Short mmCIF file of C-alpha atoms and ligand atoms in Angstrom, two decimals:
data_model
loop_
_atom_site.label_atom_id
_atom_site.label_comp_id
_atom_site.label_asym_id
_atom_site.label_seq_id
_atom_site.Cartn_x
_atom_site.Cartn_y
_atom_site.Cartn_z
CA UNK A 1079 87.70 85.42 101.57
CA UNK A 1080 86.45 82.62 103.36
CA UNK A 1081 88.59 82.82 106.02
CA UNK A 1082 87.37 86.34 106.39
CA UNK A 1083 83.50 85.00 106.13
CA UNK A 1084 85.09 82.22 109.06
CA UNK A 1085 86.31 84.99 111.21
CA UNK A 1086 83.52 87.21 110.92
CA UNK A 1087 81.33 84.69 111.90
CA UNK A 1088 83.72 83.58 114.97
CA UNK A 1089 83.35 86.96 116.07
CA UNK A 1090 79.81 86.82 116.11
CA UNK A 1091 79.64 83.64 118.03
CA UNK A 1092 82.26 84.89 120.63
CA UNK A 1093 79.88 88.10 121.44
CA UNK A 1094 77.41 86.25 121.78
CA UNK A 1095 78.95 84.16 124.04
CA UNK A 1096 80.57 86.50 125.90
CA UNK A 1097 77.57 88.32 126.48
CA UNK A 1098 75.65 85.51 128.03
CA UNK A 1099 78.49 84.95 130.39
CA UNK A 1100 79.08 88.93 131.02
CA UNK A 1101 76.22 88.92 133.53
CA UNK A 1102 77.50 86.21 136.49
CA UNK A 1103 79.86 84.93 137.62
CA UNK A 1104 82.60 87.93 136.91
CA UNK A 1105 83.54 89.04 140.23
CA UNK A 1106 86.61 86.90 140.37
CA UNK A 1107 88.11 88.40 137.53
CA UNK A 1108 90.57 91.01 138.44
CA UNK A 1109 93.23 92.97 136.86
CA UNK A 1110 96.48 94.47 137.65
CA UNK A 1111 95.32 98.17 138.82
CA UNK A 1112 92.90 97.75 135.95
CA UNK A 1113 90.34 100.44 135.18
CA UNK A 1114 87.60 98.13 136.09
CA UNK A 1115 86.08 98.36 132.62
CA UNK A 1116 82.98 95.79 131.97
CA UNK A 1117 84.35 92.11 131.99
CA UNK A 1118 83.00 90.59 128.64
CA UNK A 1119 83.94 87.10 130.34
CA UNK A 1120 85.60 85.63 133.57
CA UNK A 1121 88.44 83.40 132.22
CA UNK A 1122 91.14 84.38 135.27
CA UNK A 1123 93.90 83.64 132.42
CA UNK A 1124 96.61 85.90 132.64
CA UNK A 1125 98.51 87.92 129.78
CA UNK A 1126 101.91 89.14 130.35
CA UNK A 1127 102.57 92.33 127.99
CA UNK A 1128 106.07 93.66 127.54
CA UNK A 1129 106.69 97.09 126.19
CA UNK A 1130 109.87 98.64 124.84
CA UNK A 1131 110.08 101.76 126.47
CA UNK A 1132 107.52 104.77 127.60
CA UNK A 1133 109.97 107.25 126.07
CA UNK A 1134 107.73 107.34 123.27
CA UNK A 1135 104.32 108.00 122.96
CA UNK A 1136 103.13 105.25 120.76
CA UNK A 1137 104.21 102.64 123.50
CA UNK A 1138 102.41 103.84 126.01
CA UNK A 1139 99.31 104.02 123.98
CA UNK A 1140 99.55 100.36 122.82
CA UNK A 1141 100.54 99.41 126.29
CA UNK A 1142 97.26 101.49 127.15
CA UNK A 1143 95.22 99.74 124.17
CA UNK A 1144 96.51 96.15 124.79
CA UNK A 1145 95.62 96.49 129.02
CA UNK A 1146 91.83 97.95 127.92
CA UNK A 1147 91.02 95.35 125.44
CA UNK A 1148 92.02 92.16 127.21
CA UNK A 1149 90.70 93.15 130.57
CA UNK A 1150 87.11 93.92 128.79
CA UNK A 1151 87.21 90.51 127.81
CA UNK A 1152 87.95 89.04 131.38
CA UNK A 1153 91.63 88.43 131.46
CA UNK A 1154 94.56 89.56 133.66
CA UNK A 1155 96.80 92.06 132.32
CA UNK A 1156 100.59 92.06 133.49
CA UNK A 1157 102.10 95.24 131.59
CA UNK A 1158 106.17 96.42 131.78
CA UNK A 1159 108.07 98.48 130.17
CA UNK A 1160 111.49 97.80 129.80
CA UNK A 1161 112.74 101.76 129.14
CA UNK A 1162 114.89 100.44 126.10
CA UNK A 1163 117.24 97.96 128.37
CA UNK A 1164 117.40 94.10 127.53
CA UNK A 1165 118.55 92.85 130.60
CA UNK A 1166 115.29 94.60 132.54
CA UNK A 1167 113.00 93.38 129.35
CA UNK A 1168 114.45 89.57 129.76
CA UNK A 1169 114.23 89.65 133.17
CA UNK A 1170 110.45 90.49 133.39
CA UNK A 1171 110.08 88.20 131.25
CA UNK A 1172 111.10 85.37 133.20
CA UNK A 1173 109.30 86.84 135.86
CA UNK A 1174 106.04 86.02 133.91
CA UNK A 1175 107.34 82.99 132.90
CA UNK A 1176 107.82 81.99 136.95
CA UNK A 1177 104.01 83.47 137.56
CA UNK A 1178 102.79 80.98 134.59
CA UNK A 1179 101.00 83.61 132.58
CA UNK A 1180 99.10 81.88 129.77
CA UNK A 1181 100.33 83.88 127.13
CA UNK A 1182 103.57 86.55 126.30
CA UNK A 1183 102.63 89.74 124.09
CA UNK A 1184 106.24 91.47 123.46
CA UNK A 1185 107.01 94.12 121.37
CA UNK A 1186 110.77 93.68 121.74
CA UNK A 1187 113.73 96.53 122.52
CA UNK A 1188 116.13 94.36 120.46
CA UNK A 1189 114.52 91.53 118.11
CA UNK A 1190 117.15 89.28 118.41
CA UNK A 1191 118.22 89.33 121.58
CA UNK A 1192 115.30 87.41 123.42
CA UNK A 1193 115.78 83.85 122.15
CA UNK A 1194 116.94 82.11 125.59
CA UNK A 1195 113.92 83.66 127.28
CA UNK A 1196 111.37 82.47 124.66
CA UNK A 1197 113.26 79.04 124.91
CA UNK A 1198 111.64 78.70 128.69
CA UNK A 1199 108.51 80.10 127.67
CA UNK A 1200 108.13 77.74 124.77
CA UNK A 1201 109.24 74.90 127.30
CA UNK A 1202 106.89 76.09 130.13
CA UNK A 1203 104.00 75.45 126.89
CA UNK A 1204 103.53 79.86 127.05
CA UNK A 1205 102.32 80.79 123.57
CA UNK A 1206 104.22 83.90 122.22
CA UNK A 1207 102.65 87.01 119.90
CA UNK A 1208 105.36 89.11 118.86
CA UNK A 1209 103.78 92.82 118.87
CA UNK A 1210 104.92 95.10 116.21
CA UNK A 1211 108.22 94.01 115.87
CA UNK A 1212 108.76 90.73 114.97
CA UNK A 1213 111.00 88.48 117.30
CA UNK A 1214 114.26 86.79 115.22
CA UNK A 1215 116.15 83.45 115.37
CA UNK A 1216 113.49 81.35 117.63
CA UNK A 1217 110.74 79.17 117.03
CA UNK A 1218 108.72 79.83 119.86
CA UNK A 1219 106.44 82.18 118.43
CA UNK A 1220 102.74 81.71 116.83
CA UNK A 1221 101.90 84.71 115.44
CA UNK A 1222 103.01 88.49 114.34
CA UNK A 1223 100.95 91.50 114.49
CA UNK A 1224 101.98 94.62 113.19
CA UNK A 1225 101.61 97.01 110.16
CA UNK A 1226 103.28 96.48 106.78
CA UNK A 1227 106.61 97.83 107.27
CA UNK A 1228 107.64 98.17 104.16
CA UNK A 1229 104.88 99.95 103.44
CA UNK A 1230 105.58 102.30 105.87
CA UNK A 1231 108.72 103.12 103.94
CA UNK A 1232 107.20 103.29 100.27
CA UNK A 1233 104.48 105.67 101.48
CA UNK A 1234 107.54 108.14 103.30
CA UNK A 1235 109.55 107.66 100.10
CA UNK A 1236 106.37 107.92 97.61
CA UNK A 1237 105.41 111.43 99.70
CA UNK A 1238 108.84 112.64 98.99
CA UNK A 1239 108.58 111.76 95.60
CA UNK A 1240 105.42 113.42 95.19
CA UNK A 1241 105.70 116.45 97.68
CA UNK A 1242 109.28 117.47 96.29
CA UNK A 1243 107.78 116.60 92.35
CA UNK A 1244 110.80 114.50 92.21
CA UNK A 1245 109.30 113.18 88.72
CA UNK A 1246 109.12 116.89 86.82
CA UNK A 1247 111.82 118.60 88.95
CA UNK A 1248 114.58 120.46 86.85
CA UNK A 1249 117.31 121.34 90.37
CA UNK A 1250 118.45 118.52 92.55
CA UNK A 1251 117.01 118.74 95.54
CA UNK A 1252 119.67 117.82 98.88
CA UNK A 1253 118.27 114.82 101.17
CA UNK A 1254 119.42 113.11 104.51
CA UNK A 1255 118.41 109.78 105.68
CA UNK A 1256 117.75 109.12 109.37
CA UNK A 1257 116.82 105.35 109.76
CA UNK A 1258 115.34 103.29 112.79
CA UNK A 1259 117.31 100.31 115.08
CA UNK A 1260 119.33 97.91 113.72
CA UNK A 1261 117.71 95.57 115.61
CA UNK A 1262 114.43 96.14 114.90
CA UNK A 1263 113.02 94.28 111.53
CA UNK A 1264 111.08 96.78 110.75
CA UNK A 1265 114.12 99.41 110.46
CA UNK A 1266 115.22 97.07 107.67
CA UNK A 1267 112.27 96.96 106.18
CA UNK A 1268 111.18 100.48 105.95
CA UNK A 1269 114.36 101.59 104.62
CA UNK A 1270 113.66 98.87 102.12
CA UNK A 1271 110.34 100.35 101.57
CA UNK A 1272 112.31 104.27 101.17
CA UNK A 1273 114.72 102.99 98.68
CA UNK A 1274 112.12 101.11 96.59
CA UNK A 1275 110.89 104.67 95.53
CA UNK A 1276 113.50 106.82 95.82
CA UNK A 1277 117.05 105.10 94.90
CA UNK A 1278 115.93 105.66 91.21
CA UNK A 1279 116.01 109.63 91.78
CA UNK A 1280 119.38 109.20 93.47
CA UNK A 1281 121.13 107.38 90.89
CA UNK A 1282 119.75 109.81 87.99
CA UNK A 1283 120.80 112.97 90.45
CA UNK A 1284 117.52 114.45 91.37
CA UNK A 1285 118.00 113.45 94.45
CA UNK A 1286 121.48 114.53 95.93
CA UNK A 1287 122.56 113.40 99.43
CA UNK A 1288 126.07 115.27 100.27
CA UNK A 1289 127.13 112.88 103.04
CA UNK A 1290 126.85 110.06 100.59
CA UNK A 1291 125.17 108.03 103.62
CA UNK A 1292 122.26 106.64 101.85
CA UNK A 1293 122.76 102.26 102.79
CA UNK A 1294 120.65 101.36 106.24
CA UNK A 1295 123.79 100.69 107.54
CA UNK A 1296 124.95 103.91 107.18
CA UNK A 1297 122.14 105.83 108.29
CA UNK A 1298 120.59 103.27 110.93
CA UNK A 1299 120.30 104.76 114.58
CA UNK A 1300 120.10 102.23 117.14
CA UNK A 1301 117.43 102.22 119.78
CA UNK A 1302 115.33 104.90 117.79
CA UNK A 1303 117.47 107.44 119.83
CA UNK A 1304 115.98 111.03 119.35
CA UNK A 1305 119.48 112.42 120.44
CA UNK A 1306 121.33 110.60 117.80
CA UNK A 1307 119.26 111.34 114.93
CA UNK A 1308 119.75 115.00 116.32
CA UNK A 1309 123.73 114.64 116.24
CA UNK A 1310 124.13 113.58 112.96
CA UNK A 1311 121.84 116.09 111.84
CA UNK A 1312 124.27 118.74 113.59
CA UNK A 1313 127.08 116.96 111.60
CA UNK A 1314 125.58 116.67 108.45
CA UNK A 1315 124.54 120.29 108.49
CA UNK A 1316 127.88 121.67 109.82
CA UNK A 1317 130.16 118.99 107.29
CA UNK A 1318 128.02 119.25 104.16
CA UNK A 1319 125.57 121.89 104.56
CA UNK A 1320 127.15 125.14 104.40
CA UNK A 1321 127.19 126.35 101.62
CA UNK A 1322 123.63 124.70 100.80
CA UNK A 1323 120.68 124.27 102.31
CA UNK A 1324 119.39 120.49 103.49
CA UNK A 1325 115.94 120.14 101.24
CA UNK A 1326 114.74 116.99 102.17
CA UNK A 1327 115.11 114.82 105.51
CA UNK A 1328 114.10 111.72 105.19
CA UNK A 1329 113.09 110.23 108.92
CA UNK A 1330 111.92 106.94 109.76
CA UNK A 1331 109.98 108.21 113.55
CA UNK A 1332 108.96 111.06 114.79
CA UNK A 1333 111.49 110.99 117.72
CA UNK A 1334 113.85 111.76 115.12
CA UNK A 1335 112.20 114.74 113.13
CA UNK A 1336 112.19 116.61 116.90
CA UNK A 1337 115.94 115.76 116.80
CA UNK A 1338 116.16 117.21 113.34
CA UNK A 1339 114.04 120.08 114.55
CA UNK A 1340 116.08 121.34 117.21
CA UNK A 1341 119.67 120.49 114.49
CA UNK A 1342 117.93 123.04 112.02
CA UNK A 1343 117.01 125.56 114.42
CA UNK A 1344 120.37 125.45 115.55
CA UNK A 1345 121.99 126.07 112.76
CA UNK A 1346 119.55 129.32 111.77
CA UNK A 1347 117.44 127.47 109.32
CA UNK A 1348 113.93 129.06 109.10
CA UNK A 1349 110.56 129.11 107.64
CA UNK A 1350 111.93 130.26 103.62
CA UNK A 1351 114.30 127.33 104.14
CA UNK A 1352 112.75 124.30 105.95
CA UNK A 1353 113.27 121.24 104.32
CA UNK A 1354 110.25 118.81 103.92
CA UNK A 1355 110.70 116.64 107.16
CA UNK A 1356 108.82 113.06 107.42
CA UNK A 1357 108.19 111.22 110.72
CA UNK A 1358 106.81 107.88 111.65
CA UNK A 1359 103.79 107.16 114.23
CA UNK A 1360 101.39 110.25 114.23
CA UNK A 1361 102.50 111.19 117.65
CA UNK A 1362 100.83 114.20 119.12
CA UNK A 1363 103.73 116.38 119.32
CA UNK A 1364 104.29 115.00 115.50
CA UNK A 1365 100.99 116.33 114.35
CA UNK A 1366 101.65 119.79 116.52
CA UNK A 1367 104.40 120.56 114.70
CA UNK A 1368 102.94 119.40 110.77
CA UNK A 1369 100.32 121.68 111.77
CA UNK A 1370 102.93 124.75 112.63
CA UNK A 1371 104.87 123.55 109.53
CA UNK A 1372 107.94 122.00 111.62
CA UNK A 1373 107.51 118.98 110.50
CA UNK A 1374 105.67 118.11 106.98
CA UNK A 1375 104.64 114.32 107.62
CA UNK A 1376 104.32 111.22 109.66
CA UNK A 1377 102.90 107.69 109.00
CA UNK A 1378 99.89 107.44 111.07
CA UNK A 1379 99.32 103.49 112.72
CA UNK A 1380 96.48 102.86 114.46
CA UNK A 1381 97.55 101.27 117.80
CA UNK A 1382 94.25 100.35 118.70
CA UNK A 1383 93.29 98.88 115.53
CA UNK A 1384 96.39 97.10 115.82
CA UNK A 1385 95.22 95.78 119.53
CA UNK A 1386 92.15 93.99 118.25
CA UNK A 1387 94.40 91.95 116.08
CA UNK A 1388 96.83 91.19 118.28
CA UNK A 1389 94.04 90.35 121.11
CA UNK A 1390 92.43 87.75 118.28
CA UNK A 1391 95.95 86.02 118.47
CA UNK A 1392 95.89 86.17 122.07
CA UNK A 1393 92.17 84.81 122.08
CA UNK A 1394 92.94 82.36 119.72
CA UNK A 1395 96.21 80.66 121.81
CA UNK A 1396 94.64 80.61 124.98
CA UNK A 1397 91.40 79.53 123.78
CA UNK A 1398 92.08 77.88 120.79
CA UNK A 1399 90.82 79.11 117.32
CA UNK A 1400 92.28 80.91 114.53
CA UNK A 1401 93.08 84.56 114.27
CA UNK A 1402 92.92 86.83 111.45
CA UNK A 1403 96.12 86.37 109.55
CA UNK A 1404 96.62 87.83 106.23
CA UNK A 1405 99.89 87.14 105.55
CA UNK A 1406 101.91 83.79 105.40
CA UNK A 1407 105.07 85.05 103.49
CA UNK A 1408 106.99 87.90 104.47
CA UNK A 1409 107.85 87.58 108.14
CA UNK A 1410 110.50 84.85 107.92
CA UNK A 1411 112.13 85.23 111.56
CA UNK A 1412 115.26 82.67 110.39
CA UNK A 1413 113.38 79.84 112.11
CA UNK A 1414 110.04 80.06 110.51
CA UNK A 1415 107.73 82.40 108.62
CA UNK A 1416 105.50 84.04 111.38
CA UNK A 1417 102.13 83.93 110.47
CA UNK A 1418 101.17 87.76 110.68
CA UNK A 1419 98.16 90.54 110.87
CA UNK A 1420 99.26 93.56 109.05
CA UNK A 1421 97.59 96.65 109.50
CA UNK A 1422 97.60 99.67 106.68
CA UNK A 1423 100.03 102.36 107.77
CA UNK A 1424 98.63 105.79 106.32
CA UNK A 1425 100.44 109.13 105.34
CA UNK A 1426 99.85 112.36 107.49
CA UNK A 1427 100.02 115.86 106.57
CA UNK A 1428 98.45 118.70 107.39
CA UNK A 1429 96.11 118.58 104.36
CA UNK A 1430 94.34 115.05 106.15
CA UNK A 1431 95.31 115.09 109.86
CA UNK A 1432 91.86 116.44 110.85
CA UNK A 1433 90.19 113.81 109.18
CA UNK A 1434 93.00 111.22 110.68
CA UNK A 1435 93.19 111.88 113.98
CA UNK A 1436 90.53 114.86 114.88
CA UNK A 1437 87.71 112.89 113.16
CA UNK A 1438 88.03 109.71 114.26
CA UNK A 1439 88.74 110.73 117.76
CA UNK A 1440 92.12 109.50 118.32
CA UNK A 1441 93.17 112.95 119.81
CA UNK A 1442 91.37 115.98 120.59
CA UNK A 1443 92.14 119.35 119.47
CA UNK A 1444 93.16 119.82 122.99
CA UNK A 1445 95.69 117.26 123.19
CA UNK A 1446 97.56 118.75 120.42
CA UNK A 1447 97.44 121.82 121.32
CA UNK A 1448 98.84 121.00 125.29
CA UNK A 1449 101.53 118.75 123.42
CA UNK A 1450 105.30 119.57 124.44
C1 BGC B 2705 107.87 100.78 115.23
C2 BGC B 2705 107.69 102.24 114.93
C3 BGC B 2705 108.35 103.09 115.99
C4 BGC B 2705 109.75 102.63 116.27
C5 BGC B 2705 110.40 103.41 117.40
C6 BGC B 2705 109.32 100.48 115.46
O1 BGC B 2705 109.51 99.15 115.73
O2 BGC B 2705 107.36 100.00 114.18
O3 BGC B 2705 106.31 102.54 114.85
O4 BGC B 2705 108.41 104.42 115.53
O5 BGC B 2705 109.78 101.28 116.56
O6 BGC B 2705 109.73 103.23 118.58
#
């Protein structure tokens, strides 16, 4: 609470500030091929920001939200995207390293697999903010922002639960699990979050799931692939399914439930027979299909609200300060427990996507409607 009172205040004082210093003085302030948006203050420090991959939405809209936020406030933005391969992700990391940005935002293609890099940035004194997904095995990171991933699980498996009436239902209902990276935390975490509500319903046979993969390791698809999720639907389908119809498929990202999409299609399943089918991120084409009943829900995160946190850590490394944190316990990386901002993932459907995502302005009608 006080913190909160602390921070709040801290934020006062820093507009303030920023606003006496927003008149002069600015011009020398530039950004990478920046949109020129108003520079709060003239600080010439440099953030380098390392994205997965632009193969899904989300990315490029926290890319997007990340660039816009830090430039208003004066600093230079150096983003990449790695298109889901380590060696190009490491390697522009040292290349910010080498340019001696003042601080590394990276939402990582494989958590793990980054430690040698953050080794020179922590010796070249580079503070760290792991973005979404939290960075394993090294000690050279400050702080975590991202939404509470097991959360994001227990609200998929508590919409199941309740959509499908799992508590009063009399027939077993068929389900298929389609889980995120196994190198991403979070994958862990929301399947974690899944079984907390559901594994209770498969043991007492409500729940049935004919492949018998139900473990993360079983069901795990690495690098969120949209084609793999849309293979093992094909094989689950052709291997367990014929003789009765999938009900339930249970998917961590919306990448996958387009996978799953085209599977069912392909194998003649149609509007009497759709299973419930949940998703992950609220992308457009996510909230296009929930609306034409192709898909029934995602998990909506707010990548800008998730920006403003993550730009308090970045404000609070390069200018000293503390950030918003508001939790000190789950995020142990092996090497320490990353002090972390998490965010509140909510559930989509097509009963509260207006409100969501209409309302609040985060897409137009229009931009749902052109989605493909
Ligand atoms: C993110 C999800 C996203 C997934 C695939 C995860 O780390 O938390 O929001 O759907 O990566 O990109």
């Amino acid at each position: 609470m006080k913190k909160k009172l602390l921070s709040v205040l801290l934020a006062g004082v820093m507009v303030l500030s920023l606003a006496a210093c927003g008149g002069g003085g600015s011009s020398s302030s530039s950004s990478d091929g920046g949109d020129g948006g108003e520079k709060a203050e003239s600080n010439g420090k440099k953030v380098g920001v390392a994205m997965p991959t632009q193969s899904s939405e989300r990315w490029i809209k926290d890319g997007d939200n990340m660039k816009k936020q830090l430039e208003a406030l004066g600093y230079k933005v150096d983003l990449q995207y790695a298109e889901d391969d380590i060696p190009t992700q490491t390697s522009q990391l040292e290349t910010m390293i080498a340019q001696g940005v003042d601080c590394l935002v990276i939402a990582a293609i494989d958590s793990g697999a980054l430690v040698n890099v953050l080794d020179q940035a922590k010796q070249a004194n580079i503070p760290v903010i792991a973005y979404d997904r939290l960075l394993m095995d090294t000690d050279a990171v400050s702080y975590y922002a991202s939404f509470d991933n097991e959360g994001v699980g227990r609200k998929i498996g508590e919409y199941i639960e309740t959509k499908a009436d799992l508590a009063n239902a009399s027939e077993p209902q068929t389900i298929e699990f389609f889980m995120g990276s196994p190198d991403d935390n979070n994958a862990v975490l929301l399947h974690k979050g899944v079984m907390s509500v559901l594994e209770k319903y498969l043991k007492d046979g409500k729940l049935v799931c004919k492949s018998g993969r139900t473990s993360f390791e079983d069901t795990c698809i690495l690098r969120w692939s949209q084609e793999t999720a849309q293979q093992n639907c094909e094989n689950y389908l052709t291997g367990f399914y014929a003789d009765e119809d999938l009900d339930i498929a249970c998917s961590a990202f919306d990448g996958f439930a387009y996978g799953i999409k085209a599977a069912l299609e392909g194998a003649g399943y149609k509007e009497d027979n759709w299973p419930l089918i949940t998703g992950q991120d609220a992308e457009v084409m996510a909230v296009k299909n929930i609306i034409e009943g192709k898909q029934t829900q995602t998990i909506f995160k707010d990548t800008g609200l998730l920006a403003e946190k993550c730009v308090t850590m970045v404000q609070a490394v390069v200018e000293g300060g503390e950030p918003e944190i508001n939790d000190t316990e789950t995020y142990d990386n092996h090497k320490l427990v990353v002090p972390s901002y998490l965010c509140e993932p909510v559930s989509l459907d097509k009963d509260n996507y207006k409100e969501l995502v209409i309302d609040s302005g985060y897409y137009t009608e229009e931009d749902i409607e052109k989605a493909e």
